[in-house]
Amino acid sequence: MLIVMQKDATPQQVENVVARVRSQGLSVHLSQGAERVVIGAIGDDRSVSKDQFMLLEGVDRVLPILRPYKLASREFSDTDTQVKIGEREVGGNAVVLIAGPCSVESRGQILEIAHAVREAGAHALRGGAYKPRTSPYSFQGLGAEGLELLAEARAATGLPIVTEVLATEQVQQVSQAADVLQIGARNMQNFALLHAIGETRKPALLKRGMSATVEELLMAAEYILSHGNRQVILCERGIRTFETATRNTTDINAVPVLKSLTHLPVLLDPSHSTGLWQFVTPVARAGIAAGADGLIIEVHPHPEEALSDGSQSLKPERFAELVRQVRAVAEAVGRTVAPPLGQPLPQERDNGRRPAF
Amino acid sequence: MLIVMQKDATPQQVENVVARVRSQGLSVHLSQGAERVVIGAIGDDRSVSKDQFMLLEGVDRVLPILRPYKLASREFSDTDTQVKIGEREVGGNAVVLIAGPCSVESRGQILEIAHAVREAGAHALRGGAYKPRTSPYSFQGLGAEGLELLAEARAATGLPIVTEVLATEQVQQVSQAADVLQIGARNMQNFALLHAIGETRKPALLKRGMSATVEELLMAAEYILSHGNRQVILCERGIRTFETATRNTTDINAVPVLKSLTHLPVLLDPSHSTGLWQFVTPVARAGIAAGADGLIIEVHPHPEEALSDGSQSLKPERFAELVRQVRAVAEAVGRTVAPPLGQPLPQERDNGRRPAF
Amino acid sequence: MLIVMQKDATPQQVENVVARVRSQGLSVHLSQGAERVVIGAIGDDRSVSKDQFMLLEGVDRVLPILRPYKLASREFSDTDTQVKIGEREVGGNAVVLIAGPCSVESRGQILEIAHAVREAGAHALRGGAYKPRTSPYSFQGLGAEGLELLAEARAATGLPIVTEVLATEQVQQVSQAADVLQIGARNMQNFALLHAIGETRKPALLKRGMSATVEELLMAAEYILSHGNRQVILCERGIRTFETATRNTTDINAVPVLKSLTHLPVLLDPSHSTGLWQFVTPVARAGIAAGADGLIIEVHPHPEEALSDGSQSLKPERFAELVRQVRAVAEAVGRTVAPPLGQPLPQERDNGRRPAF
Amino acid sequence: MLIVMQKDATPQQVENVVARVRSQGLSVHLSQGAERVVIGAIGDDRSVSKDQFMLLEGVDRVLPILRPYKLASREFSDTDTQVKIGEREVGGNAVVLIAGPCSVESRGQILEIAHAVREAGAHALRGGAYKPRTSPYSFQGLGAEGLELLAEARAATGLPIVTEVLATEQVQQVSQAADVLQIGARNMQNFALLHAIGETRKPALLKRGMSATVEELLMAAEYILSHGNRQVILCERGIRTFETATRNTTDINAVPVLKSLTHLPVLLDPSHSTGLWQFVTPVARAGIAAGADGLIIEVHPHPEEALSDGSQSLKPERFAELVRQVRAVAEAVGRTVAPPLGQPLPQERDNGRRPAF
């Protein structure tokens, strides 16, 4: 970190800061400007509180130099991490599609959707058994029964299951049914949960919090990674802004920004990031055009009867059309959509080429 | 709710919506405008998905009429709820002050601060044993040991304890040490945790999420209330905006807005809402001037050595000055600061008068 | 508009509101709910102050039904408006590309860039003669001399000129040099300027303000349209949010949202919406994938010497690569990039097809 | 500024940056860290583009050290600037109150309000003759006639006039009628207008843009100051956030933050910062408690008939009550409310004391 002293800082104050830097095991480089002294603290200061220095007499500002995450950074790993979701891997050249209802509502519903999205080309089934709902009066999910229905849908279709875990005490139970553990936006900084998932060896799909910066998303990933679980998939799902025309604002910039900062795969969830089914397909296309490694899409055969998120759910036939359009865009940017389950992977499925960003 | 049909909706589409409204147990009032039909759905529709209606053919917009919370609303309770924090009650005419360090760091530290803030006039001691930290490399709190030290500080000073609970599995343990269970901003929509705390009978201090609307804060309170715990204290602690001069933006409007919408007591946390100790006192004064029922303030004897949040912590002597200034402002708006612990309450401690807003 | 009365509104209060509605030339439809009365005010109420009604005794809320803009809305015009930029039209099937430096800096610079972007396939040249700069100490543009240099660049390359007008008194002067008058983000609600441009017959390129909603952008367009100038092009250029990894947040949702609400053409400016050249190309691809009718891109041969906005400027060869990538994406979504200037338009250049959104 | 090189920057790249720094007339201090080189550019770099450096090969980040404003900063002037508004000065110990309608609507209206607010203790009359309105269909102000009515109100009551100027060509005309030129939030970065007002010698009341940072507000003030007009009053009027319960979010932090950064006086406009009359008085109290030097308040005798901003206007009797409450709060924080016009100033009207922040 760099510590910028105030214009009128005394030599004694500078010396005091220097001593403090050294006491943290860091070495010091002093730089005397025209108006101010700048003190460079040299070494890995990720665990050192910057606040401490801000409060020392004579200090004007403290500027961090190192990014606060390490394992998630591109500097840690040159090659893109690929995470298995059933038969397919996300993070390679082939785009992966996850689709399904917001909530598991009934056996009939989840089986109908599972067959439909598999038919349309999805590579995994999403569906919530435990649902975080803003209102205590809204449908809260089927819980354990929902997990069983998801397992049944997997058995029937072969689709791996992506489902949300809401609390540490659910991790074990959900891990039995799920192929990928989803951490919802509201739990992105539920550090107890991140810790618990970091101790499993299940792939984790970490959604960006609705007011989390890209850096905070990477710090949340770092929690999981630093507890030993290296299979982390990031997901942009829209952020909260002043705009009310859509439920959230898709931060499309975050896609290439994340790809430049981290080796982890990056998905887009255009269902939540728009909140309105009419805009899901164009924003899905945009996500792939911007370099996302896959999409997670809400699909419901009868959105007007859905117990949650109906207004952002696509009907199966519209999802099939989305897949067609996304495939065309993926090819336009030098990628493919991963083949449907059961079909062989192309010989050379990843030539390492990727759109420059 | 009101369902506004599109300009060119057909009679069949209107009929279809009407049938759906009736099937939800609601009755219907039709209103034919110059350009559009508006369908009023009459009855308590809090558990009815608005999305369902948005998706019916011919529907343009769905406008909710009822507020989505009930138990938290002023319509539910005419009189202000007062919640006990040890000897004192928050939500009456007398302003309550909670103070202490961000984290419990050591026996010496917490005892020193506890005595100092009690001396200065605080009515409760705050301090984190379990700490949510953005970075996995930062100090994570002393955990169970921290709870014991808080209990010791209570025994030594008589100050009731306010401390954060991070996960459902901690609720029981923390409840033994704490007089008030704090739910942090990052957990405001951790519904499993809200549910668990709703089943205790401990006072809960619910902090607003950094991107939560006032309505979402009240919905989070509704989770706790609807599970039977009626002792909920709300806390504005700053929201996330584009402004970077301070750590958060104090939404001072939220104080009178909340007081107009709910009967629950409302605190302000100027330490987090500014993030810089220099601005804590003026914003504390502003909070009381705006009608807050109390304050929660970070105090540390050596902020430059604090393991967390040093830059927003007041030294004890500055906290004592804050208490003096806040007392003057409280009196200027027709209130008082509650007497220090041990001192008798004034004869008529609440005349029910309160600044109009 | 709909006027929702309070739960306990008296019949006298309802009558009072009804009388006020009628006095505004609107008719009334009364709807009696279980808990409340709702009064529908029927007729075109765009010029009626909603505030007036909010303040009447017994009123709880006022809900607008009509969108506040008229001429800009899809309901006003079924067919997409196409606006001429020199030889090309924006708003049809063919995507239009505008490129050039942030500021005109010198004769050599603008001529070099003009030739380079024309070579790469741009259809118009952008470049600021009058520059809005946050700091009074920054380069403020060459002014009248810059306009002359732009005219010279047009003469040399045939590229039509897009340049910003900052103040009403510049409108006439800039109109002589420019083919398209640009209204910058900071002036989106400079109503005097919108009015003045509304009285010209020059195409206007209206950039979204950095904290303007989509609705406010359309209201700003309505100012220009309602003064008689029907040639308005809208431009998403990023909004201000809490995220600091990029200069602005590209609101990609706004592209399909605007296309659904208005018949006016919609451009994306990925240079400003990202602020970092590394992310301009992927976000440009995303814009076209989402349905934008064109792009406006900052190009500079020596960005590290640019007097403004260097960090978001592409070098000419990178812009040429952007054009290639954008062409592939445009074709993937059923569109084309308009042919370079001088080349004939394809026989059937617009079949009216357009990606569904 | 400090230029942080990438981890793997070559000596040649470092040399190249050093040369560029020197070519800008700055001197260089090199700092070799464990992982990176940091180059300090020493001297006044306010007019040097930081972008230039970001783009040089091997550069990771550029960190500004100097604040970008100079004349507005506390470092430029130790003593608080006091700006005359008629007989009173804003920026001293005594709080100044400006009140009046959003728009001048008629002779009767403005005279009635002027007398009422003077009676209640206001020191200046606000009122718009030229109105910036989001919709072209809304009332746009009386223009020149409004200015005449304001002049008449001044003659009748002695109240100095604060009124908005929307465009450079209005500056001269408005200056004749106005004692203080108001620059509205939407024009905070209308640099042509700032420049023009900077060349007058009229006090300027500069409102913060709805998405402007505190630093950008100070940069806008710097435009006026740097053109020679040193009488600038800043005004916090609420910023745009995700919260919809109020029209804007009052950034109360900005009050003490501005007072710490600048010597210019700071007002609060709780009418716009809340948008709802019910919350104007508590937020006005908060503003004074936080250290604001005055308030600007919308008052209308019949808000339900106001042609603009009715819902945030106080009736005169409520304004009188606001003045009483604000006086109590001002005294609680060691200040006063300036005496009503015509009354003598107290002997020692400013002892320089001011609440610490």
Coordinates of C-alpha atoms in Angstrom, one line a residue, chain A:
Chain A
M1 CA 0.0 0.0 0.0
L2 CA 1.0 3.6 -0.4
I3 CA 0.5 6.0 2.5
V4 CA 0.2 9.6 1.4
M5 CA 1.1 12.1 4.2
Q6 CA -0.7 15.4 4.6
K7 CA 0.9 18.5 3.2
D8 CA 2.1 19.7 6.6
A9 CA 3.0 16.3 8.1
T10 CA 6.0 16.6 10.5
P11 CA 9.1 14.4 10.2
Q12 CA 8.1 12.8 13.5
Q13 CA 4.7 11.8 12.0
V14 CA 6.4 10.3 9.0
E15 CA 8.8 8.4 11.3
N16 CA 5.8 7.1 13.3
V17 CA 4.1 5.7 10.2
V18 CA 7.3 4.2 9.0
A19 CA 7.8 2.4 12.3
R20 CA 4.2 1.1 12.1
V21 CA 4.7 -0.2 8.6
R22 CA 7.9 -2.0 9.7
S23 CA 6.1 -3.5 12.7
Q24 CA 3.7 -5.2 10.3
G25 CA 6.6 -7.1 8.7
L26 CA 6.6 -4.8 5.6
S27 CA 9.5 -2.8 4.3
V28 CA 9.4 0.8 3.5
H29 CA 10.2 3.1 0.6
L30 CA 10.0 6.8 1.2
S31 CA 9.2 9.2 -1.6
Q32 CA 9.5 13.0 -1.0
G33 CA 7.2 14.9 -3.4
A34 CA 7.0 18.7 -3.9
E35 CA 4.2 19.0 -1.4
R36 CA 4.0 15.7 0.3
V37 CA 5.8 12.6 1.5
V38 CA 4.5 9.2 0.2
I39 CA 5.4 6.1 2.1
G40 CA 5.4 2.8 0.2
A41 CA 4.7 -0.3 2.3
I42 CA 6.3 -3.2 0.5
G43 CA 5.3 -6.8 0.9
D44 CA 2.0 -8.8 1.0
D45 CA -0.3 -6.5 3.0
R46 CA -3.6 -8.3 2.3
S47 CA -4.1 -9.2 6.0
V48 CA -3.0 -5.8 7.3
S49 CA -5.7 -3.3 8.2
K50 CA -5.5 -0.2 6.0
D51 CA -7.6 1.6 8.6
Q52 CA -4.8 1.5 11.1
F53 CA -2.7 3.7 8.9
M54 CA -5.5 6.1 8.0
L55 CA -5.7 7.1 11.6
L56 CA -2.1 7.8 12.3
E57 CA -1.3 11.5 12.8
G58 CA -0.3 13.2 9.6
V59 CA -1.7 10.7 7.2
D60 CA -3.9 12.0 4.4
R61 CA -4.8 8.8 2.4
V62 CA -4.0 5.2 2.1
L63 CA -3.9 3.7 -1.4
P64 CA -4.0 -0.1 -1.7
I65 CA -1.8 -1.5 -4.5
L66 CA -2.3 -5.2 -4.4
R67 CA -5.7 -6.5 -5.3
P68 CA -7.3 -7.9 -2.2
Y69 CA -8.0 -11.3 -3.7
K70 CA -5.3 -13.8 -4.7
L71 CA -6.6 -17.3 -5.6
A72 CA -9.3 -15.8 -7.8
S73 CA -7.0 -13.6 -9.7
R74 CA -5.6 -14.1 -13.2
E75 CA -2.1 -13.6 -11.7
F76 CA -2.7 -16.8 -9.7
S77 CA -3.6 -18.9 -12.7
D78 CA -2.8 -18.3 -16.3
T79 CA -5.2 -20.8 -17.7
D80 CA -9.0 -20.6 -17.5
T81 CA -10.5 -22.8 -14.9
Q82 CA -13.1 -25.1 -16.3
V83 CA -15.8 -26.4 -13.9
K84 CA -17.7 -29.6 -14.5
I85 CA -21.4 -29.5 -14.6
G86 CA -22.4 -33.1 -15.2
E87 CA -21.0 -34.2 -18.6
R88 CA -20.1 -30.6 -19.7
E89 CA -17.5 -28.1 -18.6
V90 CA -18.1 -24.4 -18.2
G91 CA -15.2 -22.1 -18.8
G92 CA -14.0 -23.5 -22.1
N93 CA -14.8 -22.5 -25.6
A94 CA -18.3 -24.1 -25.6
V95 CA -21.1 -22.1 -24.0
V96 CA -23.1 -24.0 -21.4
L97 CA -26.8 -23.4 -20.8
I98 CA -28.6 -24.0 -17.5
A99 CA -32.4 -23.7 -17.5
G100 CA -35.4 -24.5 -15.4
P101 CA -38.1 -23.0 -13.2
C102 CA -37.6 -20.5 -10.4
S103 CA -39.1 -22.9 -7.9
V104 CA -39.9 -26.6 -8.0
E105 CA -43.6 -26.6 -7.7
S106 CA -44.7 -30.2 -8.3
R107 CA -43.6 -33.4 -9.8
G108 CA -45.5 -32.8 -13.0
Q109 CA -44.1 -29.3 -13.4
I110 CA -40.5 -30.1 -12.9
L111 CA -40.5 -33.2 -15.1
E112 CA -42.3 -31.4 -17.8
I113 CA -39.8 -28.6 -17.7
A114 CA -36.8 -30.9 -17.4
H115 CA -37.8 -32.8 -20.6
A116 CA -38.5 -29.5 -22.4
V117 CA -35.3 -27.8 -21.6
R118 CA -33.2 -30.9 -22.4
E119 CA -35.0 -31.1 -25.7
A120 CA -34.2 -27.5 -26.4
G121 CA -30.5 -28.1 -25.7
A122 CA -30.0 -27.2 -22.0
H123 CA -27.0 -28.9 -20.3
A124 CA -28.3 -28.6 -16.7
L125 CA -31.6 -28.1 -14.8
R126 CA -32.0 -25.3 -12.4
G127 CA -34.9 -25.1 -9.8
G128 CA -35.2 -23.9 -6.3
A129 CA -36.3 -26.2 -3.5
Y130 CA -35.5 -23.7 -0.7
K131 CA -36.5 -20.2 -1.9
P132 CA -35.5 -16.9 -0.5
R133 CA -38.5 -14.7 -0.7
T134 CA -38.8 -11.0 0.2
S135 CA -42.2 -11.6 1.8
P136 CA -42.9 -14.1 4.6
Y137 CA -46.3 -14.5 3.0
S138 CA -45.0 -15.7 -0.4
F139 CA -44.4 -19.4 -1.4
Q140 CA -41.1 -20.5 0.3
G141 CA -40.3 -23.6 -1.7
L142 CA -41.0 -27.3 -1.3
G143 CA -37.8 -27.9 0.7
A144 CA -36.7 -31.5 1.1
E145 CA -39.5 -32.7 -1.2
G146 CA -38.3 -30.3 -3.8
L147 CA -34.9 -31.8 -3.6
E148 CA -36.3 -35.3 -4.2
L149 CA -38.3 -34.1 -7.2
L150 CA -35.1 -32.6 -8.6
A151 CA -33.3 -35.9 -8.1
E152 CA -36.1 -37.6 -10.0
A153 CA -35.9 -35.2 -12.8
R154 CA -32.2 -35.9 -13.1
A155 CA -32.8 -39.6 -13.2
A156 CA -35.4 -39.1 -15.9
T157 CA -33.5 -36.8 -18.1
G158 CA -29.8 -37.1 -17.3
L159 CA -29.6 -33.3 -16.6
P160 CA -27.3 -32.4 -13.7
I161 CA -29.0 -30.3 -11.0
V162 CA -28.2 -26.7 -10.0
T163 CA -30.1 -25.6 -6.9
E164 CA -29.7 -23.0 -4.2
V165 CA -28.6 -23.6 -0.7
L166 CA -29.8 -21.0 1.8
A167 CA -28.1 -21.9 5.0
T168 CA -25.1 -23.8 6.3
E169 CA -27.2 -26.5 7.9
Q170 CA -28.7 -27.3 4.4
V171 CA -25.3 -27.7 2.8
Q172 CA -25.0 -31.5 3.4
Q173 CA -28.6 -32.2 2.4
V174 CA -28.6 -30.1 -0.7
S175 CA -25.2 -31.6 -1.7
Q176 CA -26.8 -35.0 -2.0
A177 CA -29.3 -33.9 -4.5
A178 CA -27.4 -31.2 -6.3
D179 CA -24.5 -31.3 -8.9
V180 CA -23.9 -27.6 -8.4
L181 CA -24.6 -25.6 -5.2
Q182 CA -26.0 -22.2 -6.0
I183 CA -25.4 -19.3 -3.7
G184 CA -28.0 -16.6 -4.2
A185 CA -27.4 -12.9 -4.6
R186 CA -28.7 -12.2 -1.1
N187 CA -26.2 -14.7 0.3
M188 CA -23.2 -13.5 -1.6
Q189 CA -21.7 -12.2 1.7
N190 CA -23.2 -14.8 3.9
F191 CA -19.7 -15.7 5.0
A192 CA -20.6 -18.7 7.1
L193 CA -22.3 -20.2 4.1
L194 CA -19.4 -19.4 1.8
H195 CA -17.1 -21.1 4.3
A196 CA -19.2 -24.2 4.6
I197 CA -19.4 -24.5 0.8
G198 CA -15.7 -23.9 0.6
E199 CA -15.3 -27.1 2.6
T200 CA -17.3 -29.3 0.2
R201 CA -15.9 -30.4 -3.1
K202 CA -19.1 -29.6 -5.0
P203 CA -19.0 -27.0 -7.8
A204 CA -20.4 -23.7 -6.5
L205 CA -22.4 -21.2 -8.6
L206 CA -21.9 -17.8 -6.9
K207 CA -24.3 -15.1 -7.9
R208 CA -23.3 -11.5 -7.6
G209 CA -25.0 -9.6 -4.8
M210 CA -27.4 -6.9 -6.1
S211 CA -25.2 -4.1 -4.7
A212 CA -21.8 -6.0 -4.8
T213 CA -18.9 -4.6 -6.7
V214 CA -17.0 -6.9 -9.0
E215 CA -14.2 -6.8 -6.5
E216 CA -16.6 -7.9 -3.7
L217 CA -17.8 -10.8 -5.9
L218 CA -14.2 -11.9 -6.3
M219 CA -13.6 -11.6 -2.6
A220 CA -16.7 -13.8 -1.9
A221 CA -15.2 -16.3 -4.4
E222 CA -11.9 -16.1 -2.5
Y223 CA -13.8 -17.3 0.6
I224 CA -14.8 -20.5 -1.1
L225 CA -11.5 -20.9 -2.9
S226 CA -9.4 -20.3 0.3
H227 CA -11.3 -23.1 2.1
G228 CA -10.2 -25.6 -0.6
N229 CA -13.0 -25.7 -3.1
R230 CA -11.6 -24.6 -6.4
Q231 CA -14.7 -25.2 -8.5
V232 CA -16.3 -21.8 -8.5
I233 CA -18.5 -20.4 -11.2
L234 CA -19.4 -16.7 -11.1
C235 CA -22.7 -15.3 -12.2
E236 CA -23.7 -11.7 -13.1
R237 CA -27.5 -11.4 -12.4
G238 CA -28.0 -7.7 -12.5
I239 CA -27.4 -4.9 -10.0
R240 CA -29.6 -2.5 -8.3
T241 CA -29.6 1.0 -9.7
F242 CA -32.0 3.9 -9.9
E243 CA -33.6 2.6 -13.1
T244 CA -37.0 1.1 -12.6
A245 CA -37.9 0.1 -16.2
T246 CA -36.4 -3.3 -15.5
R247 CA -36.1 -5.3 -12.2
N248 CA -32.4 -5.0 -12.2
T249 CA -29.7 -3.5 -14.4
T250 CA -27.6 -6.0 -16.3
D251 CA -24.0 -5.0 -15.8
I252 CA -22.8 -6.3 -19.1
N253 CA -19.5 -4.6 -18.5
A254 CA -18.9 -7.1 -15.7
V255 CA -18.6 -9.9 -18.1
P256 CA -15.4 -8.8 -19.9
V257 CA -14.2 -7.1 -16.7
L258 CA -14.5 -10.4 -14.8
K259 CA -12.9 -12.4 -17.6
S260 CA -9.9 -10.0 -17.5
L261 CA -9.5 -10.2 -13.7
T262 CA -10.2 -13.9 -12.9
H263 CA -9.6 -17.3 -14.4
L264 CA -13.0 -18.5 -13.1
P265 CA -15.9 -19.1 -15.5
V266 CA -18.5 -16.3 -15.8
L267 CA -22.2 -16.9 -16.5
L268 CA -25.0 -14.4 -17.1
D269 CA -28.5 -14.7 -15.7
P270 CA -30.6 -12.5 -18.0
S271 CA -33.9 -13.7 -16.3
H272 CA -33.0 -11.9 -13.1
S273 CA -30.9 -9.2 -14.6
T274 CA -33.9 -8.0 -16.6
G275 CA -36.9 -9.3 -14.7
L276 CA -39.1 -9.3 -17.7
W277 CA -39.3 -12.2 -20.2
Q278 CA -39.6 -9.9 -23.2
F279 CA -36.0 -8.8 -22.7
V280 CA -34.4 -12.1 -21.7
T281 CA -33.5 -13.3 -25.2
P282 CA -31.8 -10.0 -26.4
V283 CA -29.8 -9.7 -23.2
A284 CA -28.9 -13.4 -23.3
R285 CA -27.5 -12.8 -26.8
A286 CA -25.6 -9.7 -25.5
G287 CA -24.1 -11.8 -22.7
I288 CA -22.7 -14.3 -25.1
A289 CA -21.5 -11.6 -27.4
A290 CA -19.7 -10.0 -24.5
G291 CA -17.9 -13.2 -23.6
A292 CA -19.9 -15.0 -21.0
D293 CA -19.2 -18.7 -20.7
G294 CA -22.8 -19.6 -20.3
L295 CA -26.3 -18.6 -19.3
I296 CA -28.8 -19.5 -16.6
I297 CA -32.4 -19.0 -17.7
E298 CA -35.8 -19.3 -16.0
V299 CA -38.2 -21.5 -18.0
H300 CA -41.8 -22.4 -17.0
P301 CA -44.5 -24.0 -19.2
H302 CA -47.2 -21.8 -17.7
P303 CA -45.5 -18.6 -16.5
E304 CA -48.8 -17.1 -15.6
E305 CA -49.3 -19.8 -13.0
A306 CA -45.8 -19.9 -11.7
L307 CA -45.6 -19.5 -7.9
S308 CA -42.6 -17.2 -8.2
D309 CA -40.8 -15.1 -10.9
G310 CA -43.4 -15.8 -13.6
S311 CA -42.9 -12.5 -15.3
Q312 CA -39.3 -13.3 -16.1
S313 CA -39.8 -16.9 -17.2
L314 CA -39.7 -18.0 -20.8
K315 CA -42.1 -20.7 -22.1
P316 CA -40.2 -23.7 -23.4
E317 CA -40.7 -22.8 -27.1
R318 CA -39.3 -19.4 -26.4
F319 CA -36.4 -20.9 -24.7
A320 CA -35.8 -23.2 -27.7
E321 CA -35.7 -20.0 -29.9
L322 CA -33.3 -18.4 -27.4
V323 CA -31.0 -21.4 -27.8
R324 CA -31.1 -21.0 -31.6
Q325 CA -30.3 -17.3 -31.4
V326 CA -27.6 -17.7 -28.8
R327 CA -25.9 -20.4 -30.9
A328 CA -25.7 -18.0 -33.9
V329 CA -24.1 -15.3 -31.7
A330 CA -21.7 -17.8 -30.0
E331 CA -20.5 -18.8 -33.5
A332 CA -20.2 -15.2 -34.5
V333 CA -17.7 -14.6 -31.7
G334 CA -15.7 -17.8 -32.4
R335 CA -17.4 -20.1 -29.8
T336 CA -20.0 -22.8 -29.9
V337 CA -22.8 -23.9 -27.8
A338 CA -21.9 -27.2 -26.1
P339 CA -23.6 -30.1 -27.7
P340 CA -26.9 -31.4 -26.1
L341 CA -26.4 -34.1 -23.5
G342 CA -25.7 -37.5 -25.0
Q343 CA -24.1 -36.1 -28.1
P344 CA -20.4 -36.5 -28.5
L345 CA -18.2 -33.5 -28.0
P346 CA -16.5 -32.4 -31.2
Q347 CA -13.0 -33.7 -31.7
E348 CA -11.2 -30.4 -30.9
R349 CA -13.7 -28.8 -28.6
D350 CA -11.4 -26.0 -27.4
N351 CA -8.9 -24.4 -29.6
G352 CA -8.1 -21.8 -26.9
R353 CA -9.3 -19.0 -29.1
R354 CA -11.5 -16.6 -27.4
P355 CA -12.8 -13.2 -28.4
A356 CA -10.2 -10.5 -27.3
F357 CA -11.5 -8.1 -24.7

